[in-house]
Short mmCIF file of C-alpha atoms in Angstrom, two decimals:
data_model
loop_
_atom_site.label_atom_id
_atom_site.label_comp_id
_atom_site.label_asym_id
_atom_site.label_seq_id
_atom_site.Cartn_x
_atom_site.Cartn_y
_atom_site.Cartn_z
CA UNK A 23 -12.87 -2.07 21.69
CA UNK A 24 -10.75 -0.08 19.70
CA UNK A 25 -13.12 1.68 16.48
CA UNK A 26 -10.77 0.79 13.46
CA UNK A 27 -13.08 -0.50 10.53
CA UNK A 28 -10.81 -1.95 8.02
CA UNK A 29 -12.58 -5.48 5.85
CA UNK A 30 -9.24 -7.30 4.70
CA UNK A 31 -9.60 -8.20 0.92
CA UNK A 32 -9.31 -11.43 -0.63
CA UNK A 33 -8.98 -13.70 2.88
CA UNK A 34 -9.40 -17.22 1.80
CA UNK A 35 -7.00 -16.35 -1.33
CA UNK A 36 -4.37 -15.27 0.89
CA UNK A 37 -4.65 -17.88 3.48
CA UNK A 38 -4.49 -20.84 0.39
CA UNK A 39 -1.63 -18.85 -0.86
CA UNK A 40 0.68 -18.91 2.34
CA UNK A 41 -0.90 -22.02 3.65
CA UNK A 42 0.36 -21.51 7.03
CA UNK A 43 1.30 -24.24 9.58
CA UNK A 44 1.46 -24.76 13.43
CA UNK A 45 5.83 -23.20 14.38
CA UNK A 46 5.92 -21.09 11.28
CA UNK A 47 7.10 -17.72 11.58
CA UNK A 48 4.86 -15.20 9.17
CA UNK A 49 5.00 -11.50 8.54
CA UNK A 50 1.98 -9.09 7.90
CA UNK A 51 3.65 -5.51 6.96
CA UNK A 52 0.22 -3.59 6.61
CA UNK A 53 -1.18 -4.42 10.06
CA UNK A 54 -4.41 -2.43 9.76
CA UNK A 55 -7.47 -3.96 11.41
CA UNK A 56 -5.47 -7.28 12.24
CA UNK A 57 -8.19 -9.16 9.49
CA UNK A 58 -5.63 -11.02 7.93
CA UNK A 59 -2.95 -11.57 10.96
CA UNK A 60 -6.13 -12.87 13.05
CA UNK A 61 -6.77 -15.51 10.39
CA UNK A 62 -3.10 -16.73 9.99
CA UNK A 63 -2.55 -16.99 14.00
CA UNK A 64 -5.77 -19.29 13.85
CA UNK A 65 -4.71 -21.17 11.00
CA UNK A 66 -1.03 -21.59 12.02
CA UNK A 67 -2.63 -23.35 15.90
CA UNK A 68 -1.06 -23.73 17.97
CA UNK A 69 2.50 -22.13 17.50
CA UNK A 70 2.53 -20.19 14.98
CA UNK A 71 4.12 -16.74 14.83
CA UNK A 72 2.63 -13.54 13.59
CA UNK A 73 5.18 -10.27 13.51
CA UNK A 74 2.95 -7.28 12.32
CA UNK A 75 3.60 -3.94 10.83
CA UNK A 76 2.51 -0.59 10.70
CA UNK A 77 2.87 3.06 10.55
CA UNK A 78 -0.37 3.75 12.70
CA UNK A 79 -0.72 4.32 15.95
CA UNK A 80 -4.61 3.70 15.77
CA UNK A 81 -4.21 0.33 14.17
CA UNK A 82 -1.61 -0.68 16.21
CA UNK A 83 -3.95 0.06 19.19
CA UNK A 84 -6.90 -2.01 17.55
CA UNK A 85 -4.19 -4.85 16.05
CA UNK A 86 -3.05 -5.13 19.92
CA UNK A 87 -5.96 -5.73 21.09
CA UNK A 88 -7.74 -7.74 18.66
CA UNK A 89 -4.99 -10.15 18.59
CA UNK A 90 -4.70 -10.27 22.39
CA UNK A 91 -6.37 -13.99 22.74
CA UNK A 92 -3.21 -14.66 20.60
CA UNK A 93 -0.89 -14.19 23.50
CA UNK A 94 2.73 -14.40 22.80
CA UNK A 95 2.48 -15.63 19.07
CA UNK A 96 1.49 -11.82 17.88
CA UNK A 97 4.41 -9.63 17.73
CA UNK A 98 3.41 -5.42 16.94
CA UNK A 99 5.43 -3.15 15.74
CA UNK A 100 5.07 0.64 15.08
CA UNK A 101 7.11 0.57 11.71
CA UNK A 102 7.17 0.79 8.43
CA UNK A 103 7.88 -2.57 6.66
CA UNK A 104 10.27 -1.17 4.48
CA UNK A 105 12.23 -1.22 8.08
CA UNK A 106 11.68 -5.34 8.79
CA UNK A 107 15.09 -6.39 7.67
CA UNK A 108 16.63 -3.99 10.84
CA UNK A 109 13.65 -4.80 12.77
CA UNK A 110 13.64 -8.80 12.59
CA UNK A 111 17.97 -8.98 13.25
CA UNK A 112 16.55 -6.99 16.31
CA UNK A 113 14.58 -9.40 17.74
CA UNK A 114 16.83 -12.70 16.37
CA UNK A 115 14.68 -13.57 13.35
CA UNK A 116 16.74 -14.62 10.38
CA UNK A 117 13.78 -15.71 8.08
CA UNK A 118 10.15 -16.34 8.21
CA UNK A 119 7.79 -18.47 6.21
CA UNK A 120 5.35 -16.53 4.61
CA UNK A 121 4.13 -12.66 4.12
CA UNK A 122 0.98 -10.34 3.26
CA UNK A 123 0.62 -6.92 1.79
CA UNK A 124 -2.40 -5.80 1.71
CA UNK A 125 -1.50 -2.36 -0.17
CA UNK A 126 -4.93 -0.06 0.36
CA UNK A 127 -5.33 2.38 2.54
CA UNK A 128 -7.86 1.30 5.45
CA UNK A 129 -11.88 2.16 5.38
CA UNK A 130 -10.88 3.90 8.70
CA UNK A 131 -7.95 5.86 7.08
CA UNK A 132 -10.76 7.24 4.54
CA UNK A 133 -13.20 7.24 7.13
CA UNK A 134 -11.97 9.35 9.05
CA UNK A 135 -12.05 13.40 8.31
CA UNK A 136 -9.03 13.79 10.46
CA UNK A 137 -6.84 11.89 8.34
CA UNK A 138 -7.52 14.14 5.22
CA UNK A 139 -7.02 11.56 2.97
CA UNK A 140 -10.87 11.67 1.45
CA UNK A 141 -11.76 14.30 -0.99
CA UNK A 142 -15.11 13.53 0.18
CA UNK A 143 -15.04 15.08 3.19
CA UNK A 144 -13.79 18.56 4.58
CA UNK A 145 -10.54 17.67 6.97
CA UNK A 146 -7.25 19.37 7.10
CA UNK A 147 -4.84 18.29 4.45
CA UNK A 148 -2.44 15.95 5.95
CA UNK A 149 -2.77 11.94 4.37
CA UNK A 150 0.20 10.73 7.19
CA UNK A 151 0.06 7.14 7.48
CA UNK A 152 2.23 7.91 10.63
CA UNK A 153 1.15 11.36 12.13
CA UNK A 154 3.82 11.97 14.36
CA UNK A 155 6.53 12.32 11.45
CA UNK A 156 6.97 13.92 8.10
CA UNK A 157 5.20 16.32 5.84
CA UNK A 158 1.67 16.73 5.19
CA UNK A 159 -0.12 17.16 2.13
CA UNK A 160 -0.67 20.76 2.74
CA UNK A 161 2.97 20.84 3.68
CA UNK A 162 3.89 19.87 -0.08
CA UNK A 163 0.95 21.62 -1.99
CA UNK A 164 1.89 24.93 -0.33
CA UNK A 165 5.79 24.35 -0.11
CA UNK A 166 6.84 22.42 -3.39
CA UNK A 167 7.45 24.04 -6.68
CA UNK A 168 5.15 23.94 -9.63
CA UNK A 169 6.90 21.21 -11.45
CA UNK A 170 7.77 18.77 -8.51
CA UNK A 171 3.61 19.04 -7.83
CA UNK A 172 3.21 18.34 -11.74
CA UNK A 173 5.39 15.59 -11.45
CA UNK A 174 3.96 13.98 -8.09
CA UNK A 175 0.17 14.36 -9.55
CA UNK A 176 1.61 13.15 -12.96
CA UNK A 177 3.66 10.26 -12.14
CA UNK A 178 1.80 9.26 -8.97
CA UNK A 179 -1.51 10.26 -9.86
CA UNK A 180 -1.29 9.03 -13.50
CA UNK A 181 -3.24 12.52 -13.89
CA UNK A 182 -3.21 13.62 -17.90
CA UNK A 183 -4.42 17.28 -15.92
CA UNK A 184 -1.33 17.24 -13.76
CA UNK A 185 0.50 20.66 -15.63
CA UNK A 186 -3.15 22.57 -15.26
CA UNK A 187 -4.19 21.21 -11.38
CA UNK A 188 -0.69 21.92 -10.46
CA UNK A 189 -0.67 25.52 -11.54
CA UNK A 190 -4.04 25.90 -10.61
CA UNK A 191 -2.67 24.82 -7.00
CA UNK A 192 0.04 27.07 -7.56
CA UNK A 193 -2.06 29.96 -7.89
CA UNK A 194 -4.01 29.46 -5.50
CA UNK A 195 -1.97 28.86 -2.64
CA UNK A 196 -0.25 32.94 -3.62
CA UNK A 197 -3.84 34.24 -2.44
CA UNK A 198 -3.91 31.95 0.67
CA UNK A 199 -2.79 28.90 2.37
CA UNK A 200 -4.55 25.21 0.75
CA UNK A 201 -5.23 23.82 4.21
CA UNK A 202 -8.00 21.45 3.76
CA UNK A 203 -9.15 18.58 1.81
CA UNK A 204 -12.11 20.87 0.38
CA UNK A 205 -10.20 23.76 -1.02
CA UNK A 206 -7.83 21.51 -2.67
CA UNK A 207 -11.24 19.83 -4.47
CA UNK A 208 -12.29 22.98 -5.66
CA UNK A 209 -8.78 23.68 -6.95
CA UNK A 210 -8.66 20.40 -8.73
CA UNK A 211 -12.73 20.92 -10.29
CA UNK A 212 -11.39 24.60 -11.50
CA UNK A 213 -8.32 22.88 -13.23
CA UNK A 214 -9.78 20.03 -14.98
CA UNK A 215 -12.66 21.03 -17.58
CA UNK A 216 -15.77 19.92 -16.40
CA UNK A 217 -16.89 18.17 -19.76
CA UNK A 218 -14.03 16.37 -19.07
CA UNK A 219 -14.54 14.81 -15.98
CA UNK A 220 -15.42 10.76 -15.61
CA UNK A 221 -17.99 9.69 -15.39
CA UNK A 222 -17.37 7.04 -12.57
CA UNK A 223 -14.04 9.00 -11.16
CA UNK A 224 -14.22 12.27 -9.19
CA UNK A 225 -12.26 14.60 -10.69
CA UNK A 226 -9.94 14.79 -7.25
CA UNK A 227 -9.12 11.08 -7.23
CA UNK A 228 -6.01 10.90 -9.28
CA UNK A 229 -4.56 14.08 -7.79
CA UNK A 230 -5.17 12.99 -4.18
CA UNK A 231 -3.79 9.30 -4.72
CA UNK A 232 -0.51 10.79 -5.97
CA UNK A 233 0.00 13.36 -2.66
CA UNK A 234 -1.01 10.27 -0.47
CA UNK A 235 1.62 8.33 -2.38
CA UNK A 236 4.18 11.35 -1.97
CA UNK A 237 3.44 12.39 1.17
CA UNK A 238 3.63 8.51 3.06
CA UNK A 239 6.83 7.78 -0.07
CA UNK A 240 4.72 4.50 -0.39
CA UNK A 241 6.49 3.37 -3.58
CA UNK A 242 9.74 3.37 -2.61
CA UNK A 243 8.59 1.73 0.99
CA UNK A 244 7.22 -0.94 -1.19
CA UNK A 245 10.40 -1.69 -3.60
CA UNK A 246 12.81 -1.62 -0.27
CA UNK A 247 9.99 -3.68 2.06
CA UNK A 248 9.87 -6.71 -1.05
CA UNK A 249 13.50 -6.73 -1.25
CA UNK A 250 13.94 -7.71 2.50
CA UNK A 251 10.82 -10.03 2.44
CA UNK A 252 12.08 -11.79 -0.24
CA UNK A 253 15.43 -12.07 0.62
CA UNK A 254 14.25 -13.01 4.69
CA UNK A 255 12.00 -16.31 3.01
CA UNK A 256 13.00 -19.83 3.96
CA UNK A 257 13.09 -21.97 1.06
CA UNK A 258 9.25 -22.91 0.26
CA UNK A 259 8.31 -20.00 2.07
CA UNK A 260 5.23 -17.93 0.40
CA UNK A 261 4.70 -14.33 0.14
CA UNK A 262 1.52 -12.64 -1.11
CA UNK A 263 0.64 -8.83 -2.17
CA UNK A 264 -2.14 -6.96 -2.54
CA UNK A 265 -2.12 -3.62 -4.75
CA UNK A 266 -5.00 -1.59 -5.80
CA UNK A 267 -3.10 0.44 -8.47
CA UNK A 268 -1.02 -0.14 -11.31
CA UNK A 269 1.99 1.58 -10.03
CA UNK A 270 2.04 -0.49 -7.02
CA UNK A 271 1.18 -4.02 -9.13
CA UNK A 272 4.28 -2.83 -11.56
CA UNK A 273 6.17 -2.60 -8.55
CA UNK A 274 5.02 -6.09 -7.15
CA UNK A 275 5.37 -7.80 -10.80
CA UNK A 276 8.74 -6.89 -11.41
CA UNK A 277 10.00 -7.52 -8.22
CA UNK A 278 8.77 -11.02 -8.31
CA UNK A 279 10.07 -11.63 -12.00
CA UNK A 280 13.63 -10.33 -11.23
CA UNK A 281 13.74 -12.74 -8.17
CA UNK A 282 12.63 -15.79 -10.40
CA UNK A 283 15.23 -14.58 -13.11
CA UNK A 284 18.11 -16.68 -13.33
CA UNK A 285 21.25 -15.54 -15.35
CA UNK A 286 21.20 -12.32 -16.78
CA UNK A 287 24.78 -12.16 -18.85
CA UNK A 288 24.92 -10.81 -22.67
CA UNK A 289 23.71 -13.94 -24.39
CA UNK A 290 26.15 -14.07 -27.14
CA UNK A 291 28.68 -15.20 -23.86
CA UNK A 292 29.03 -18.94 -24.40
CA UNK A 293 28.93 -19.91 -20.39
CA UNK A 294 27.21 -18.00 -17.65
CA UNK A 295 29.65 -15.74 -15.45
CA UNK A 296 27.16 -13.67 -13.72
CA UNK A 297 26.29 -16.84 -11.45
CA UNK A 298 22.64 -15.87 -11.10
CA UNK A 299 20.40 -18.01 -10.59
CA UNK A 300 16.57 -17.99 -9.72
CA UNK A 301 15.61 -17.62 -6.05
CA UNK A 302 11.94 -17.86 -6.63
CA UNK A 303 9.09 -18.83 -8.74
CA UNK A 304 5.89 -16.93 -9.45
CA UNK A 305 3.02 -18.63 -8.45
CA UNK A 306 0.11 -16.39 -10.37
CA UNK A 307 0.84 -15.52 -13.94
CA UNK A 308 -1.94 -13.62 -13.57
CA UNK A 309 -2.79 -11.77 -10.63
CA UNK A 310 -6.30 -13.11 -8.64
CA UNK A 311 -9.25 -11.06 -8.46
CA UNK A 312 -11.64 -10.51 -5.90
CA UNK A 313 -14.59 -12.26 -6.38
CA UNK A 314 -18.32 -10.86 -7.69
CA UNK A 315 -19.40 -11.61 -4.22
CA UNK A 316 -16.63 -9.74 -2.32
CA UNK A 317 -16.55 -7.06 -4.48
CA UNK A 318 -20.58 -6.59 -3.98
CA UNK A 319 -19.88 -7.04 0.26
CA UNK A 320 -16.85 -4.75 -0.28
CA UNK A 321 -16.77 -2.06 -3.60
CA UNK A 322 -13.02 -1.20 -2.22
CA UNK A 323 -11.89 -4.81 -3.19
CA UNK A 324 -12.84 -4.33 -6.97
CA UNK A 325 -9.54 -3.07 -8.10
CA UNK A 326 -7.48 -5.51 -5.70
CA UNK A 327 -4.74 -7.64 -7.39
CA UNK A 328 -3.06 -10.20 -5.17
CA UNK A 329 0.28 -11.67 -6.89
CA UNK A 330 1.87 -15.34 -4.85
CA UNK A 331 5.75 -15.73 -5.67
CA UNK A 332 7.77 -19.05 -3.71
CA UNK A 333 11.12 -19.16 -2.87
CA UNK A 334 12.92 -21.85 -4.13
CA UNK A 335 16.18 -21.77 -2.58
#
């Protein structure tokens, strides 16, 4: 057995959300551990169709063969799900029923020192979803300029320290090379006052969240990947997203409001020329929470919001 520890968050939520059926066609574009796939092949018996996503190799390996007993009905792909609308036209799919985000990075991701993307252990800097492509983190701490690190900590990071950690960084990296998770902690403790550190937040958190954002250009994966999954849903068709931040969740929420917008022209036009009209309807108003029991089983589901939009046309 493959090791890749990953506990999928909010499972029974998702599953009454996309409600899948036996010959439906459903999309999970964050792969990981294969928690939630494994539950919509079983609930879609016995035809169903699971196409999964993601960016790395070692949870392709354990999606593979977790969902072996599937046979046929799980599809794996080493991509990116910003990529699914080339991907699907690939392979003759030209929509699907339902999808899943789940937007965290993986226990094993964090889990591993290797991956660098813990500040609580010593790794080397890199925070790759994929590791055979693209920059590291060390890549942009060492390479990018003071203000495009103040920005990525700043907007990313939502890090009110981002000016100070990023010179700080900058500094640092003119005496020698920031190669590893550790020396970018100190970096970060030396920037941001200690009497000013939370009391339930290490001081790295923020900092680290927006390089792993940078580095793996998760945002803008997101906005492209919801455009094609909305746009690939059959009429009825579900789609549900998980986000553990607020940039991703603004992301998500918008997203889903413009595609239940209908027309958009100046309203002091008397008729409607624009022609828009809504293609879905949000299902949560407000986004679902884990529960107190999940979040005691699993602390990494406490900041999970799932959002449920329907297409309608």
């Amino acid at each position: 057995m493959v090791d890749f520890h990953h506990i999928s968050v909010m499972p029974d939520e998702v599953l009454r959300a996309l409600s899948p059926r036996s010959g439906g066609i459903y999309v999970d574009g964050t792969l990981g551990g294969a928690g939630h796939a494994g539950l919509i092949l079983t609930a879609s018996s016995p035809e169903g169709v699971l196409l999964g996503f993601d960016r790395d190799a070692e949870a392709i390996a354990a999606a593979t063969e977790r969902l072996a007993p599937f046979g046929a009905r799980a599809r794996i792909f080493q991509r990116n799900f910003a990529d699914i609308a080339e991907t699907l036209a690939g392979i003759g799919v030209e929509a699907i029923d339902g999808f899943v985000l789940d937007l965290g990075v993986s226990s094993h991701q964090l889990d591993r020192e290797e991956r660098g993307f813990s500040f609580m252990q010593d790794a080397p800097l890199d925070m790759r979803m994929n590791r055979e492509e693209g920059p590291t983190a060390a890549d942009l701490v060492n390479e990018l300029s003071e203000g495009e690190l103040t920005r990525i900590i700043s907007d990313y990071g939502e890090e009110r320290w981002a000016k100070r950690v990023a010179s700080f960084i900058v500094k640092a990296r003119s005496e020698q090379p920031i190669e590893t998770t550790f020396q970018l902690v100190d970096i970060i403790k030396g920037a941001i006052p200690k009497a000013k550190w939370e009391e339930r937040l290490h001081p790295a958190t923020r900092t680290f969240q927006g390089l792993r954002i940078a580095v793996n250009e998760e945002l803008k994966s997101l906005e492209d990947g919801l455009a094609a999954l909305l746009k690939l849903l059959r009429k009825g068709g579900r789609g549900a997203v998980i986000s553990f931040h607020s940039l991703e969740d603004r992301i998500v929420k918008e997203s889903f409001r413009a595609a239940a917008t209908g027309c958009t022209c100046p309203k002091e036009l008397p008729i409607c020329v624009c022609g828009k009209v809504p293609q879905c309807k949000v299902i949560t108003g407000k986004p679902l929470m884990a529960s107190e029991q999940e979040v005691k089983e699993n602390p990494r589901s406490r900041s999970a919001k799932l959002r449920v939009v329907e297409k309608i046309v």
